[in-house]
Short mmCIF file of C-alpha atoms in Angstrom, two decimals:
data_model
loop_
_atom_site.label_atom_id
_atom_site.label_comp_id
_atom_site.label_asym_id
_atom_site.label_seq_id
_atom_site.Cartn_x
_atom_site.Cartn_y
_atom_site.Cartn_z
CA UNK A 1 -13.46 -22.73 -142.90
CA UNK A 2 -10.91 -20.48 -143.76
CA UNK A 3 -11.91 -18.39 -141.73
CA UNK A 4 -11.48 -20.45 -138.52
CA UNK A 5 -7.72 -21.27 -140.47
CA UNK A 6 -7.20 -18.04 -140.09
CA UNK A 7 -7.86 -16.81 -136.68
CA UNK A 8 -5.28 -20.25 -135.72
CA UNK A 9 -3.14 -19.20 -138.03
CA UNK A 10 -2.14 -16.15 -137.29
CA UNK A 11 -2.72 -17.75 -132.67
CA UNK A 12 -0.55 -19.73 -133.61
CA UNK A 13 1.90 -17.20 -135.31
CA UNK A 14 1.75 -15.46 -132.53
CA UNK A 15 2.39 -18.01 -129.73
CA UNK A 16 5.95 -18.84 -132.56
CA UNK A 17 6.60 -14.96 -131.71
CA UNK A 18 6.35 -14.95 -128.07
CA UNK A 19 8.05 -17.50 -127.71
CA UNK A 20 10.93 -16.02 -130.29
CA UNK A 21 10.44 -13.30 -128.20
CA UNK A 22 10.10 -13.76 -125.25
CA UNK A 23 12.81 -16.76 -124.15
CA UNK A 24 15.32 -15.34 -122.20
CA UNK A 25 18.25 -17.33 -121.11
CA UNK A 26 19.03 -17.70 -117.35
CA UNK A 27 22.44 -15.47 -116.20
CA UNK A 28 24.94 -16.85 -113.69
CA UNK A 29 26.04 -15.69 -110.94
CA UNK A 30 28.97 -14.64 -111.57
CA UNK A 31 28.05 -12.40 -114.82
CA UNK A 32 25.42 -11.06 -112.40
CA UNK A 33 28.30 -10.07 -109.99
CA UNK A 34 30.21 -7.90 -112.10
CA UNK A 35 27.33 -5.12 -111.74
CA UNK A 36 25.22 -6.25 -108.22
CA UNK A 37 28.33 -6.64 -106.38
CA UNK A 38 29.79 -4.34 -104.15
CA UNK A 39 32.78 -3.57 -101.58
CA UNK A 40 29.61 -4.52 -98.54
CA UNK A 41 28.58 -7.68 -100.38
CA UNK A 42 29.38 -10.85 -98.89
CA UNK A 43 27.94 -14.48 -99.22
CA UNK A 44 27.38 -16.59 -95.47
CA UNK A 45 26.01 -19.73 -94.97
CA UNK A 46 23.28 -20.33 -92.95
CA UNK A 47 21.81 -23.74 -93.10
CA UNK A 48 21.17 -24.77 -97.07
CA UNK A 49 21.78 -21.51 -98.09
CA UNK A 50 24.39 -19.24 -98.49
CA UNK A 51 22.77 -15.47 -98.63
CA UNK A 52 23.89 -12.07 -100.54
CA UNK A 53 24.30 -9.94 -97.02
CA UNK A 54 25.66 -6.46 -97.42
CA UNK A 55 26.18 -4.76 -93.54
CA UNK A 56 27.12 -1.36 -93.49
CA UNK A 57 27.81 1.65 -90.45
CA UNK A 58 28.28 1.67 -86.59
CA UNK A 59 24.91 1.37 -83.85
CA UNK A 60 22.09 0.15 -83.42
CA UNK A 61 21.64 -3.24 -85.23
CA UNK A 62 18.87 -2.73 -88.27
CA UNK A 63 17.67 -5.71 -90.67
CA UNK A 64 16.01 -4.86 -94.13
CA UNK A 65 14.37 -6.92 -95.54
CA UNK A 66 12.98 -6.58 -98.92
CA UNK A 67 9.23 -8.36 -101.07
CA UNK A 68 9.36 -10.86 -102.89
CA UNK A 69 10.75 -10.37 -106.99
CA UNK A 70 13.24 -7.71 -105.57
CA UNK A 71 17.00 -8.07 -103.71
CA UNK A 72 18.18 -6.17 -100.56
CA UNK A 73 19.41 -2.98 -103.76
CA UNK A 74 15.35 -1.72 -102.84
CA UNK A 75 16.63 -0.51 -99.70
CA UNK A 76 20.46 0.96 -101.34
CA UNK A 77 19.60 4.33 -100.83
CA UNK A 78 18.08 4.49 -97.58
CA UNK A 79 20.98 1.28 -95.78
CA UNK A 80 22.87 4.61 -96.77
CA UNK A 81 21.77 6.71 -95.31
CA UNK A 82 20.93 5.02 -92.48
CA UNK A 83 24.29 2.63 -91.84
CA UNK A 84 25.09 6.52 -90.61
CA UNK A 85 24.15 5.72 -87.32
CA UNK A 86 23.01 2.67 -87.61
CA UNK A 87 24.72 -1.00 -88.10
CA UNK A 88 22.08 -1.97 -91.55
CA UNK A 89 21.96 -5.19 -92.99
CA UNK A 90 20.49 -6.24 -96.07
CA UNK A 91 20.00 -9.75 -97.55
CA UNK A 92 19.13 -11.07 -100.91
CA UNK A 93 16.14 -13.82 -99.69
CA UNK A 94 16.24 -17.50 -101.50
CA UNK A 95 14.63 -17.23 -104.77
CA UNK A 96 16.45 -13.66 -104.34
CA UNK A 97 19.25 -11.93 -105.88
CA UNK A 98 22.13 -13.17 -106.21
CA UNK A 99 21.47 -16.17 -103.53
CA UNK A 100 19.05 -17.85 -105.64
CA UNK A 101 17.79 -20.97 -104.95
CA UNK A 102 18.05 -23.83 -101.97
CA UNK A 103 18.85 -27.24 -101.96
CA UNK A 104 15.73 -27.49 -99.53
CA UNK A 105 13.89 -25.17 -102.23
CA UNK A 106 11.99 -24.02 -98.44
CA UNK A 107 10.39 -20.73 -99.16
CA UNK A 108 7.70 -19.90 -96.96
CA UNK A 109 7.31 -16.68 -94.89
CA UNK A 110 7.62 -18.49 -92.26
CA UNK A 111 10.73 -20.45 -93.80
CA UNK A 112 12.91 -17.16 -94.25
CA UNK A 113 11.76 -15.71 -90.95
CA UNK A 114 13.14 -18.85 -88.98
CA UNK A 115 16.81 -17.96 -91.50
CA UNK A 116 16.44 -13.89 -90.95
CA UNK A 117 17.58 -15.73 -86.66
CA UNK A 118 19.84 -17.89 -88.46
CA UNK A 119 21.21 -14.92 -90.11
CA UNK A 120 21.87 -12.88 -87.12
CA UNK A 121 22.47 -16.32 -84.88
CA UNK A 122 25.57 -16.11 -87.16
CA UNK A 123 26.73 -12.61 -86.57
CA UNK A 124 26.63 -13.17 -82.83
CA UNK A 125 23.40 -10.03 -82.78
CA UNK A 126 21.64 -10.24 -79.88
CA UNK A 127 18.85 -7.73 -80.02
CA UNK A 128 17.93 -5.67 -83.10
CA UNK A 129 15.25 -4.07 -85.19
CA UNK A 130 13.73 -5.16 -88.74
CA UNK A 131 12.27 -3.05 -91.60
CA UNK A 132 10.45 -5.79 -93.95
CA UNK A 133 8.86 -4.11 -96.76
CA UNK A 134 5.88 -6.09 -98.79
CA UNK A 135 6.48 -9.71 -98.54
CA UNK A 136 9.59 -9.24 -96.04
CA UNK A 137 6.67 -7.34 -93.81
CA UNK A 138 5.60 -10.94 -93.32
CA UNK A 139 8.60 -11.81 -92.62
CA UNK A 140 9.77 -9.07 -89.62
CA UNK A 141 6.27 -8.88 -88.13
CA UNK A 142 6.51 -12.90 -87.65
CA UNK A 143 9.84 -12.42 -86.43
CA UNK A 144 8.88 -10.75 -83.65
CA UNK A 145 5.16 -12.88 -83.32
CA UNK A 146 7.72 -15.82 -83.24
CA UNK A 147 10.78 -14.36 -80.47
CA UNK A 148 9.31 -10.96 -79.44
CA UNK A 149 11.72 -10.39 -76.69
CA UNK A 150 15.35 -9.84 -79.48
CA UNK A 151 13.12 -7.78 -81.12
CA UNK A 152 13.75 -3.98 -80.62
CA UNK A 153 11.41 -2.22 -83.54
CA UNK A 154 9.24 -3.00 -86.18
CA UNK A 155 8.68 -1.48 -89.09
CA UNK A 156 6.15 -2.50 -91.58
CA UNK A 157 6.45 -0.91 -95.32
CA UNK A 158 3.32 -1.88 -97.62
CA UNK A 159 3.14 -5.18 -95.10
CA UNK A 160 2.02 -8.09 -96.61
CA UNK A 161 0.36 -10.74 -94.26
CA UNK A 162 -3.56 -9.40 -94.12
CA UNK A 163 -6.17 -10.90 -96.15
CA UNK A 164 -7.28 -8.36 -98.86
CA UNK A 165 -10.94 -9.35 -97.83
CA UNK A 166 -10.78 -8.77 -94.41
CA UNK A 167 -9.12 -5.94 -95.14
CA UNK A 168 -12.29 -4.54 -97.33
CA UNK A 169 -10.47 -5.09 -101.19
CA UNK A 170 -10.76 -8.18 -103.56
CA UNK A 171 -8.44 -7.01 -106.00
CA UNK A 172 -4.90 -9.04 -106.88
CA UNK A 173 -2.40 -7.59 -108.27
CA UNK A 174 -2.07 -8.72 -112.70
CA UNK A 175 1.39 -10.81 -111.98
CA UNK A 176 -0.07 -13.06 -109.45
CA UNK A 177 -3.51 -13.41 -110.16
CA UNK A 178 -1.36 -15.58 -113.62
CA UNK A 179 0.83 -16.58 -111.82
CA UNK A 180 -1.77 -19.12 -109.78
CA UNK A 181 -2.00 -21.23 -113.10
CA UNK A 182 0.31 -24.09 -113.53
CA UNK A 183 0.34 -23.48 -117.25
CA UNK A 184 1.49 -19.84 -116.98
CA UNK A 185 4.28 -20.88 -114.51
CA UNK A 186 5.38 -22.71 -116.56
CA UNK A 187 5.33 -20.88 -119.52
CA UNK A 188 7.15 -18.25 -116.77
CA UNK A 189 9.90 -19.89 -115.75
CA UNK A 190 11.03 -20.09 -119.12
CA UNK A 191 9.79 -17.32 -120.64
CA UNK A 192 10.31 -13.77 -119.77
CA UNK A 193 10.01 -10.89 -121.84
CA UNK A 194 10.78 -7.71 -120.63
CA UNK A 195 7.75 -5.77 -121.19
CA UNK A 196 5.58 -7.87 -118.80
CA UNK A 197 8.26 -7.49 -115.73
CA UNK A 198 8.24 -3.42 -117.37
CA UNK A 199 3.67 -3.43 -116.88
CA UNK A 200 4.70 -5.56 -113.59
CA UNK A 201 7.16 -2.85 -111.86
CA UNK A 202 4.85 0.47 -113.11
CA UNK A 203 1.96 -0.81 -111.33
CA UNK A 204 5.11 -0.76 -108.34
CA UNK A 205 5.27 2.70 -108.62
CA UNK A 206 2.97 5.52 -107.76
CA UNK A 207 4.87 7.68 -110.46
CA UNK A 208 5.08 4.89 -113.38
CA UNK A 209 7.48 7.48 -115.07
CA UNK A 210 9.54 6.96 -112.49
CA UNK A 211 10.18 3.99 -112.82
CA UNK A 212 13.66 3.61 -115.05
CA UNK A 213 15.60 1.78 -117.31
CA UNK A 214 17.77 1.70 -115.12
CA UNK A 215 16.11 0.13 -111.85
CA UNK A 216 14.13 -1.83 -114.42
CA UNK A 217 17.15 -3.83 -114.98
CA UNK A 218 17.45 -4.38 -112.14
CA UNK A 219 14.55 -6.22 -111.03
CA UNK A 220 14.32 -8.50 -114.24
CA UNK A 221 18.68 -9.25 -114.56
CA UNK A 222 17.88 -10.63 -110.97
CA UNK A 223 15.46 -12.41 -111.33
CA UNK A 224 16.92 -14.07 -114.94
CA UNK A 225 19.68 -15.46 -112.23
CA UNK A 226 20.61 -19.37 -113.20
CA UNK A 227 17.16 -21.34 -110.95
CA UNK A 228 15.80 -17.31 -109.70
CA UNK A 229 12.83 -18.28 -111.89
CA UNK A 230 12.08 -21.91 -111.17
CA UNK A 231 13.02 -21.13 -107.31
CA UNK A 232 10.60 -18.30 -107.44
CA UNK A 233 6.90 -20.50 -109.49
CA UNK A 234 7.96 -23.45 -106.51
CA UNK A 235 8.19 -20.58 -103.43
CA UNK A 236 4.46 -19.38 -105.00
CA UNK A 237 2.96 -22.56 -104.27
CA UNK A 238 4.42 -22.67 -100.82
CA UNK A 239 1.53 -22.24 -98.45
CA UNK A 240 2.35 -19.51 -95.81
CA UNK A 241 0.50 -19.81 -92.68
CA UNK A 242 -1.82 -17.53 -91.73
CA UNK A 243 -1.24 -15.87 -88.05
CA UNK A 244 -3.12 -12.73 -88.30
CA UNK A 245 -5.66 -13.79 -85.92
CA UNK A 246 -1.52 -13.18 -84.37
CA UNK A 247 -1.14 -10.27 -85.41
CA UNK A 248 -2.96 -8.25 -81.95
CA UNK A 249 -0.56 -10.18 -80.08
CA UNK A 250 3.15 -8.08 -80.81
CA UNK A 251 3.93 -6.03 -77.45
CA UNK A 252 6.81 -4.45 -80.31
CA UNK A 253 6.92 -0.43 -81.01
CA UNK A 254 5.90 -0.80 -84.51
CA UNK A 255 5.99 1.63 -87.30
CA UNK A 256 2.91 1.49 -90.27
CA UNK A 257 4.19 2.63 -93.51
CA UNK A 258 1.76 3.07 -96.16
CA UNK A 259 2.41 4.13 -99.59
CA UNK A 260 -0.74 5.64 -99.89
CA UNK A 261 -1.08 4.77 -104.18
CA UNK A 262 -0.21 1.24 -103.24
CA UNK A 263 -2.30 -0.81 -105.86
CA UNK A 264 -0.37 -4.36 -104.93
CA UNK A 265 -1.83 -4.37 -101.03
CA UNK A 266 -4.07 -1.02 -100.26
CA UNK A 267 -3.80 0.86 -97.64
CA UNK A 268 -6.64 -0.49 -96.02
CA UNK A 269 -4.37 -3.18 -95.55
CA UNK A 270 -1.85 -0.95 -93.23
CA UNK A 271 -5.44 0.51 -91.52
CA UNK A 272 -6.50 -3.47 -90.62
CA UNK A 273 -2.78 -3.77 -89.76
CA UNK A 274 -3.35 0.18 -87.58
CA UNK A 275 -6.34 -1.39 -86.06
CA UNK A 276 -5.08 -4.59 -84.93
CA UNK A 277 -0.84 -3.71 -83.57
CA UNK A 278 -1.33 -2.88 -79.89
CA UNK A 279 1.66 -0.33 -79.70
CA UNK A 280 2.16 1.16 -83.75
CA UNK A 281 2.01 4.50 -85.43
CA UNK A 282 1.12 4.66 -88.65
CA UNK A 283 2.57 7.15 -91.11
CA UNK A 284 0.84 7.49 -94.75
CA UNK A 285 2.42 9.28 -98.05
CA UNK A 286 0.00 10.17 -100.68
CA UNK A 287 2.89 9.85 -103.12
CA UNK A 288 3.57 6.64 -102.49
CA UNK A 289 3.02 3.05 -104.29
CA UNK A 290 3.95 -0.18 -102.91
CA UNK A 291 8.33 0.44 -102.32
CA UNK A 292 8.02 4.03 -100.59
CA UNK A 293 12.16 3.56 -100.14
CA UNK A 294 12.64 2.92 -104.00
CA UNK A 295 10.25 6.26 -104.47
CA UNK A 296 10.83 8.90 -102.00
CA UNK A 297 13.50 7.37 -99.84
CA UNK A 298 14.50 10.74 -98.59
CA UNK A 299 11.54 11.13 -96.80
CA UNK A 300 11.40 7.37 -96.29
CA UNK A 301 15.40 7.88 -93.84
CA UNK A 302 13.99 10.48 -92.08
CA UNK A 303 10.28 8.97 -90.94
CA UNK A 304 13.15 5.44 -89.24
CA UNK A 305 15.62 7.91 -88.33
CA UNK A 306 13.42 9.18 -86.87
CA UNK A 307 11.20 5.67 -85.45
CA UNK A 308 14.31 4.18 -84.60
CA UNK A 309 15.77 7.11 -82.33
CA UNK A 310 13.12 7.23 -80.55
CA UNK A 311 10.20 9.86 -81.11
CA UNK A 312 7.18 8.43 -82.01
CA UNK A 313 4.75 9.57 -84.37
#
């Protein structure tokens, strides 16, 4: 009996310590703007969303869409370099970055695809190319599927949207597995230990040592932007239309770019995209994980520029 009481006390103490050390208050967007707003930043209102957008450069239009838990900052180096040849637009999707939550709470990739067309329409742009990473890749290929005449070229970087069982894999990132449970989602909306973010993001990089404290701070602090955590928990419960059987009908010239060491969406998923897409080329980066544009930005810029300027691989 004493042993049981001892174990219970130890568990209770552990929970109390987690609550005490893991609780993190929300951060006002005005505070975050001091670090993450630049001279290229602007807010563009589309429907009920006040989107944080960066527009840089001159030339053919390229829309850059980030992935889950990320922000437009994931494109920072790539956007600056490509701005020499293209008009580049990066955006914080709702529930992410400085944009934050939206009143409608519509956070599916289908909603995001519609929202991105609204953004482009507001900017008076007719045709454009898209690059999307992870969840942003799923948004991108759904845009190409729904309005193909408007998309010049499509770039899928470690993109979501292929069921892993179809791709021949079944594992999921630990964070996504845990967040399937409502009790965990409730806790994570308030208890957000920094070390959990570090462990999670080290899975994303092929070389965990390359994941700097500066990058960790950016992901961690922007997740704590007022409303983002609650909105993220809502987003993860929403259903994305399963359109993977339609991928074979996308005729847009497409580049599939994949990190060979991606532990979030394995290379098998990229190979499945390559098999399905009728008008694509594929490049595998051996020294990259899930976010090549952060891990190997120089290589990513070279590959994207060549593809967008008409040099197929």
